[in-house]
Amino acid sequence: MKRAAAFAWRERGWLLAFLLLLGIYLAISAWGAGSNLPPSPAMESFKQSEEAFKGTSFTPDFIRGWIKKSPAESLGFFLLSGLFALLFAAGCILNLLCAFKPGFRRRLWPPSAVSEKPWGAGMLLRVLVQFLGAGLGINLIFALLARLLDSGIAAHGLLLTHTLIVDALCVYFILRQVKQTGNSWSDLGLRTPPGSSPVREIFAGLSAYACVIPWFVGLLLILTAIASLTHYEPEPHPLVEIFLEEEKKAPWLIYFSVFIGCIAGPFFEEIFFRGFAFPIFKRKFGLAWALMISACFFALIHKNEFAFLPIFLLGILLTLIYEKRGSLLSSYFVHFFHNTLFILYFWCVKSLIGH
């Protein structure tokens, strides 16, 4: 308690700024939640197609018709389904080997490779204040631009641009804090571990990802069953709204969204949650609590109650990969691979539903 009080007093200026900005964000969120905007026509049309699809019989004629109408999407669906099945089977085998072969488990999950960093909670607080402040300022500017332009396409473009700029600024703020302690990019995990190679790191990440796939699928099935029993309809991901609305109006926004969702977003998130925040939590609370805290915040920022537990599980996996490999290369590739798989799967399923 004394240490917490001393920290609060020492960082009182930054702490007050953080609480003020957090209060503003919460007020804006509460105000936005009360607006209850109706779903877009594109989203309504997709939901109607989804409801109509529930009674579809998968006859050979239906499958042949879909393949003829959408050859690329149908091929992608079958390839992705095969890949998921392969990952699931590989994950089951790897989990059994880890359970009964201690030597194999030690090779797959080696001892910690992340050295202790001289970073404290004050650094994290300062980065959060700068991040929230920059986000609020840019949000106000872009809100005015969106009102002046008065276009749905402009609004989505500004939203994506806002996300990209604020995330890039966050990485800049992190690097400034890290450099003040005499560290550099490599101390954030942006390096290949000694004696390893990018290919080996990617393979290690995929092996770890396969181990989690059976648990991930099981968790999704349980959540889907609960949602079905309780008639709960999960909120769609913001990117889904953009995909559906801008598919024909502004295809460039689709590519921009995919770039942020698959490449830029995972890069920024890995630097913040794994490379920067996790070592601070680990130094303060130990490995187990650091895993839980960083994964919890990672899930919370995605703002999806239904997907909280799957994203939390993904956060645990990504943090463990970084902890064991000592490099963001593996965790970033897994993050990129995971997001890319689900975005591709969405497009394939959308084609199937719309057939």
Coordinates of C-alpha atoms in Angstrom, one line a residue:
M1 CA 0.0 0.0 0.0
K2 CA 2.8 2.4 0.9
R3 CA 4.5 1.7 -2.4
A4 CA 1.3 2.3 -4.3
A5 CA 0.8 5.6 -2.5
A6 CA 4.3 6.6 -3.2
F7 CA 3.9 5.8 -6.9
A8 CA 0.6 7.8 -7.0
W9 CA 2.3 10.8 -5.4
R10 CA 5.4 10.6 -7.6
E11 CA 3.3 10.3 -10.8
R12 CA 0.4 12.5 -9.6
G13 CA 0.4 14.8 -12.6
W14 CA 0.4 11.9 -15.1
L15 CA -2.1 10.0 -13.0
L16 CA -4.6 13.0 -12.8
A17 CA -4.2 13.4 -16.6
F18 CA -4.9 9.7 -17.1
L19 CA -8.0 9.8 -14.9
L20 CA -9.3 12.9 -16.7
L21 CA -8.8 11.4 -20.1
L22 CA -10.3 8.1 -19.0
G23 CA -13.4 10.0 -17.7
I24 CA -13.8 11.8 -21.0
Y25 CA -13.5 8.6 -23.0
L26 CA -16.1 6.9 -20.7
A27 CA -18.5 9.8 -21.0
I28 CA -18.1 9.7 -24.8
S29 CA -18.7 6.0 -24.9
A30 CA -21.8 6.3 -22.6
W31 CA -23.2 9.1 -24.9
G32 CA -22.5 7.0 -28.0
A33 CA -24.1 3.9 -26.4
G34 CA -27.3 5.8 -25.8
S35 CA -27.7 6.8 -29.5
N36 CA -28.8 3.3 -30.5
L37 CA -28.1 3.8 -34.2
P38 CA -29.9 1.3 -36.4
P39 CA -27.9 -1.2 -38.4
S40 CA -26.9 -0.1 -41.9
P41 CA -28.9 -1.4 -44.9
A42 CA -25.9 -3.6 -45.9
M43 CA -25.8 -5.2 -42.4
E44 CA -29.6 -5.7 -42.4
S45 CA -29.4 -7.4 -45.8
F46 CA -26.6 -9.7 -44.6
K47 CA -28.6 -10.6 -41.5
Q48 CA -31.6 -11.5 -43.6
S49 CA -29.5 -13.6 -45.9
E50 CA -28.0 -15.3 -42.8
E51 CA -31.5 -16.1 -41.4
A52 CA -32.6 -17.5 -44.8
F53 CA -29.5 -19.6 -45.0
K54 CA -30.2 -21.4 -41.7
G55 CA -32.8 -23.6 -43.5
T56 CA -30.6 -24.4 -46.4
S57 CA -29.9 -28.1 -47.3
F58 CA -26.4 -28.8 -48.5
T59 CA -27.3 -30.9 -51.4
P60 CA -24.8 -31.8 -54.2
D61 CA -26.7 -29.5 -56.5
F62 CA -26.4 -26.6 -54.0
I63 CA -22.6 -27.1 -53.7
R64 CA -22.1 -27.4 -57.4
G65 CA -24.2 -24.2 -58.0
W66 CA -22.1 -22.3 -55.4
I67 CA -18.8 -23.6 -57.0
K68 CA -20.0 -22.5 -60.4
K69 CA -21.2 -19.1 -59.2
S70 CA -18.2 -18.3 -56.9
P71 CA -15.3 -20.5 -57.9
A72 CA -12.6 -18.4 -56.0
E73 CA -14.6 -18.1 -52.8
S74 CA -15.7 -21.8 -52.8
L75 CA -12.1 -22.9 -53.4
G76 CA -11.0 -20.7 -50.6
F77 CA -13.6 -22.1 -48.3
F78 CA -12.6 -25.7 -48.9
L79 CA -8.9 -24.8 -48.5
L80 CA -9.4 -22.9 -45.3
S81 CA -11.6 -25.6 -43.9
G82 CA -8.9 -28.2 -44.7
L83 CA -6.3 -25.9 -43.1
F84 CA -8.4 -25.6 -39.9
A85 CA -8.9 -29.3 -39.8
L86 CA -5.1 -29.8 -40.2
L87 CA -4.3 -27.3 -37.5
F88 CA -6.9 -29.0 -35.2
A89 CA -5.5 -32.4 -35.7
A90 CA -1.9 -31.2 -35.3
G91 CA -2.9 -29.4 -32.1
C92 CA -4.4 -32.5 -30.6
I93 CA -1.2 -34.5 -31.4
L94 CA 1.1 -31.8 -30.1
N95 CA -1.0 -31.5 -26.9
L96 CA -0.7 -35.3 -26.3
L97 CA 3.0 -35.2 -26.9
C98 CA 3.4 -32.3 -24.5
A99 CA 1.4 -34.2 -21.9
F100 CA 3.3 -37.5 -22.1
K101 CA 6.7 -36.4 -23.4
P102 CA 8.4 -33.9 -21.1
G103 CA 11.4 -33.6 -23.4
F104 CA 9.2 -32.6 -26.3
R105 CA 7.3 -30.1 -24.1
R106 CA 10.6 -28.4 -23.1
R107 CA 11.5 -28.1 -26.8
L108 CA 8.2 -26.7 -27.8
W109 CA 7.9 -24.4 -24.7
P110 CA 11.6 -23.6 -23.7
P111 CA 12.5 -21.6 -20.6
S112 CA 11.9 -17.9 -20.5
A113 CA 13.9 -15.9 -23.1
V114 CA 12.7 -12.4 -22.1
S115 CA 15.3 -10.7 -19.9
E116 CA 14.1 -8.3 -17.2
K117 CA 13.8 -4.7 -18.4
P118 CA 14.4 -1.6 -16.3
W119 CA 11.0 -0.3 -17.1
G120 CA 8.5 0.8 -14.5
A121 CA 4.8 1.4 -14.2
G122 CA 5.4 5.1 -14.6
M123 CA 6.6 4.6 -18.1
L124 CA 3.4 2.6 -18.9
L125 CA 1.3 5.4 -17.4
R126 CA 3.0 8.1 -19.4
V127 CA 2.5 6.2 -22.7
L128 CA -1.2 5.6 -21.9
V129 CA -1.7 9.3 -21.2
Q130 CA 0.0 10.4 -24.4
F131 CA -1.9 7.7 -26.3
L132 CA -5.3 8.7 -24.9
G133 CA -4.5 12.4 -25.4
A134 CA -3.4 12.0 -29.0
G135 CA -6.4 9.8 -29.7
L136 CA -8.8 12.3 -28.3
G137 CA -7.3 15.3 -30.2
I138 CA -7.2 13.4 -33.5
N139 CA -10.7 12.1 -32.9
L140 CA -12.0 15.7 -32.5
I141 CA -10.3 16.8 -35.7
F142 CA -11.6 13.8 -37.6
A143 CA -15.1 14.2 -36.2
L144 CA -15.2 17.7 -37.6
L145 CA -13.9 16.5 -41.0
A146 CA -16.5 13.7 -41.1
R147 CA -19.3 16.2 -40.4
L148 CA -18.0 18.6 -43.1
L149 CA -17.6 15.8 -45.7
D150 CA -20.9 14.2 -44.6
S151 CA -20.2 10.9 -46.3
G152 CA -20.3 7.3 -45.1
I153 CA -17.2 6.5 -47.2
A154 CA -15.4 9.5 -45.7
A155 CA -16.4 8.5 -42.2
H156 CA -15.1 4.9 -42.6
G157 CA -11.9 6.2 -44.2
L158 CA -11.3 8.7 -41.4
L159 CA -12.0 6.0 -38.8
L160 CA -9.4 3.7 -40.3
T161 CA -6.9 6.6 -40.7
H162 CA -7.5 7.6 -37.1
T163 CA -6.7 4.1 -35.9
L164 CA -3.5 3.9 -38.0
I165 CA -2.2 7.3 -36.9
V166 CA -3.0 6.8 -33.2
D167 CA -1.4 3.4 -33.1
A168 CA 1.7 4.6 -34.9
L169 CA 1.9 7.5 -32.4
C170 CA 1.6 5.0 -29.5
V171 CA 4.7 3.1 -30.9
Y172 CA 6.5 6.4 -31.1
F173 CA 5.7 7.2 -27.5
I174 CA 6.8 3.8 -26.4
L175 CA 10.1 4.1 -28.2
R176 CA 10.7 7.5 -26.6
Q177 CA 10.2 6.0 -23.1
V178 CA 12.4 3.0 -23.9
K179 CA 15.2 5.1 -25.3
Q180 CA 15.3 7.2 -22.1
T181 CA 16.3 4.0 -20.2
G182 CA 19.2 3.3 -22.7
N183 CA 17.2 0.6 -24.5
S184 CA 16.3 0.3 -28.2
W185 CA 13.9 -1.3 -30.6
S186 CA 15.6 -4.7 -30.1
D187 CA 14.7 -4.6 -26.4
L188 CA 11.0 -4.5 -27.4
G189 CA 11.5 -7.8 -29.1
L190 CA 12.0 -6.5 -32.6
R191 CA 14.8 -8.9 -33.4
T192 CA 15.6 -12.5 -34.3
P193 CA 16.8 -14.5 -31.3
P194 CA 20.5 -15.5 -31.3
G195 CA 21.0 -18.9 -33.0
S196 CA 17.6 -18.8 -34.6
S197 CA 16.2 -17.7 -38.0
P198 CA 12.9 -16.1 -39.2
V199 CA 11.8 -19.4 -40.6
R200 CA 12.4 -21.2 -37.3
E201 CA 10.6 -18.5 -35.4
I202 CA 7.6 -18.7 -37.7
F203 CA 7.5 -22.5 -37.4
A204 CA 7.7 -22.2 -33.6
G205 CA 4.8 -19.8 -33.6
L206 CA 2.6 -22.0 -35.8
S207 CA 3.3 -25.0 -33.6
A208 CA 2.2 -23.1 -30.5
Y209 CA -0.8 -21.8 -32.4
A210 CA -1.8 -25.3 -33.4
C211 CA -1.7 -26.4 -29.7
V212 CA -4.3 -23.8 -28.8
I213 CA -6.6 -24.4 -31.8
P214 CA -8.5 -27.4 -30.2
W215 CA -9.2 -25.3 -27.1
F216 CA -10.1 -22.2 -29.2
V217 CA -12.6 -24.2 -31.3
G218 CA -14.1 -25.8 -28.1
L219 CA -14.5 -22.4 -26.5
L220 CA -16.2 -21.0 -29.6
L221 CA -18.6 -23.9 -29.8
I222 CA -19.5 -23.5 -26.1
L223 CA -20.1 -19.7 -26.6
T224 CA -22.1 -20.3 -29.8
A225 CA -24.3 -22.8 -27.9
I226 CA -24.9 -20.4 -25.0
A227 CA -25.7 -17.6 -27.4
S228 CA -28.2 -19.9 -29.3
L229 CA -29.9 -21.0 -26.0
T230 CA -30.1 -17.4 -24.7
H231 CA -31.1 -15.9 -28.1
Y232 CA -28.1 -13.5 -27.7
E233 CA -26.9 -11.9 -30.9
P234 CA -23.3 -10.8 -30.7
E235 CA -22.3 -7.4 -32.1
P236 CA -20.5 -7.6 -35.4
H237 CA -16.9 -6.6 -35.6
P238 CA -16.4 -2.9 -36.8
L239 CA -14.5 -4.3 -39.8
V240 CA -17.4 -6.4 -40.8
E241 CA -19.6 -3.3 -41.1
I242 CA -17.0 -1.7 -43.3
F243 CA -16.6 -4.8 -45.5
L244 CA -20.4 -5.0 -46.1
E245 CA -21.0 -1.3 -46.7
E246 CA -18.0 -0.5 -48.8
E247 CA -17.6 -3.6 -50.9
K248 CA -19.1 -2.0 -53.9
K249 CA -19.0 1.7 -53.0
A250 CA -15.3 2.0 -52.1
P251 CA -13.3 -1.2 -52.6
W252 CA -10.1 0.6 -51.6
L253 CA -11.5 0.8 -48.1
I254 CA -11.7 -3.0 -48.0
Y255 CA -7.9 -3.2 -48.8
F256 CA -7.2 -0.5 -46.2
S257 CA -9.2 -2.4 -43.6
V258 CA -7.4 -5.6 -44.4
F259 CA -4.0 -3.9 -44.1
I260 CA -4.9 -2.5 -40.7
G261 CA -6.6 -5.7 -39.5
C262 CA -3.9 -8.1 -40.7
I263 CA -0.6 -6.2 -40.9
A264 CA -0.5 -2.9 -39.1
G265 CA -2.8 -3.6 -36.2
P266 CA -1.1 -6.8 -35.1
F267 CA 2.3 -5.1 -35.3
F268 CA 1.3 -2.2 -33.1
E269 CA -0.5 -4.5 -30.6
E270 CA 2.4 -6.8 -30.3
I271 CA 4.8 -4.0 -29.5
F272 CA 2.5 -2.5 -26.9
F273 CA 1.0 -5.6 -25.2
R274 CA 3.9 -8.1 -25.5
G275 CA 7.1 -6.0 -26.1
F276 CA 6.4 -3.2 -23.7
A277 CA 3.5 -3.8 -21.2
F278 CA 4.2 -7.5 -20.5
P279 CA 7.8 -7.0 -19.2
I280 CA 6.5 -4.2 -16.9
F281 CA 3.7 -6.4 -15.5
K282 CA 6.1 -9.4 -15.2
R283 CA 8.6 -7.3 -13.2
K284 CA 5.9 -6.0 -10.9
F285 CA 3.6 -9.1 -10.5
G286 CA 5.4 -12.2 -11.7
L287 CA 4.9 -14.3 -14.8
A288 CA 1.4 -15.8 -14.1
W289 CA -0.2 -12.5 -13.2
A290 CA 1.5 -10.7 -16.1
L291 CA 0.1 -13.2 -18.5
M292 CA -3.4 -12.7 -17.1
I293 CA -3.3 -8.9 -16.9
S294 CA -1.8 -8.3 -20.4
A295 CA -4.2 -10.8 -22.0
C296 CA -7.2 -9.3 -20.2
F297 CA -6.3 -5.8 -21.4
F298 CA -5.7 -7.2 -24.9
A299 CA -9.2 -8.7 -24.9
L300 CA -10.8 -5.5 -23.4
I301 CA -9.5 -3.2 -26.1
H302 CA -11.3 -5.2 -28.8
K303 CA -14.7 -4.2 -27.2
N304 CA -16.5 -7.5 -27.9
E305 CA -18.2 -9.2 -25.0
F306 CA -19.0 -12.3 -26.9
A307 CA -15.4 -12.8 -28.1
F308 CA -13.7 -11.7 -24.8
L309 CA -12.7 -15.2 -23.8
P310 CA -11.4 -16.4 -27.2
I311 CA -9.4 -13.1 -27.5
F312 CA -8.2 -13.5 -23.9
L313 CA -7.0 -17.1 -24.8
L314 CA -5.3 -15.7 -27.9
G315 CA -3.6 -13.0 -25.8
I316 CA -2.3 -15.7 -23.4
L317 CA -0.9 -17.6 -26.3
L318 CA 0.8 -14.6 -27.9
T319 CA 2.3 -13.5 -24.6
L320 CA 3.6 -17.0 -23.9
I321 CA 5.1 -17.2 -27.3
Y322 CA 7.0 -14.0 -26.7
E323 CA 8.0 -15.1 -23.2
K324 CA 9.5 -18.4 -24.6
R325 CA 11.0 -17.1 -27.8
G326 CA 12.2 -13.6 -26.6
S327 CA 11.2 -12.1 -30.0
L328 CA 8.0 -10.6 -31.4
L329 CA 8.7 -12.3 -34.7
S330 CA 6.8 -15.5 -33.7
S331 CA 3.9 -13.8 -31.9
Y332 CA 3.5 -11.2 -34.7
F333 CA 3.3 -13.9 -37.3
V334 CA 0.7 -15.9 -35.3
H335 CA -1.3 -12.7 -34.8
F336 CA -1.1 -11.9 -38.5
F337 CA -1.9 -15.5 -39.4
H338 CA -4.9 -15.7 -37.1
N339 CA -6.5 -12.4 -38.2
T340 CA -5.9 -13.2 -41.9
L341 CA -7.5 -16.7 -41.6
F342 CA -10.6 -15.3 -40.0
I343 CA -11.0 -12.4 -42.4
L344 CA -10.6 -14.8 -45.4
Y345 CA -13.0 -17.2 -43.8
F346 CA -15.6 -14.3 -43.4
W347 CA -15.4 -13.5 -47.1
C348 CA -15.8 -17.2 -48.1
V349 CA -18.8 -17.7 -45.7
K350 CA -20.4 -14.4 -46.9
S351 CA -20.3 -15.8 -50.4
L352 CA -21.8 -19.1 -49.3
I353 CA -24.6 -17.3 -47.4
G354 CA -25.4 -15.0 -50.3
H355 CA -25.6 -17.9 -52.8

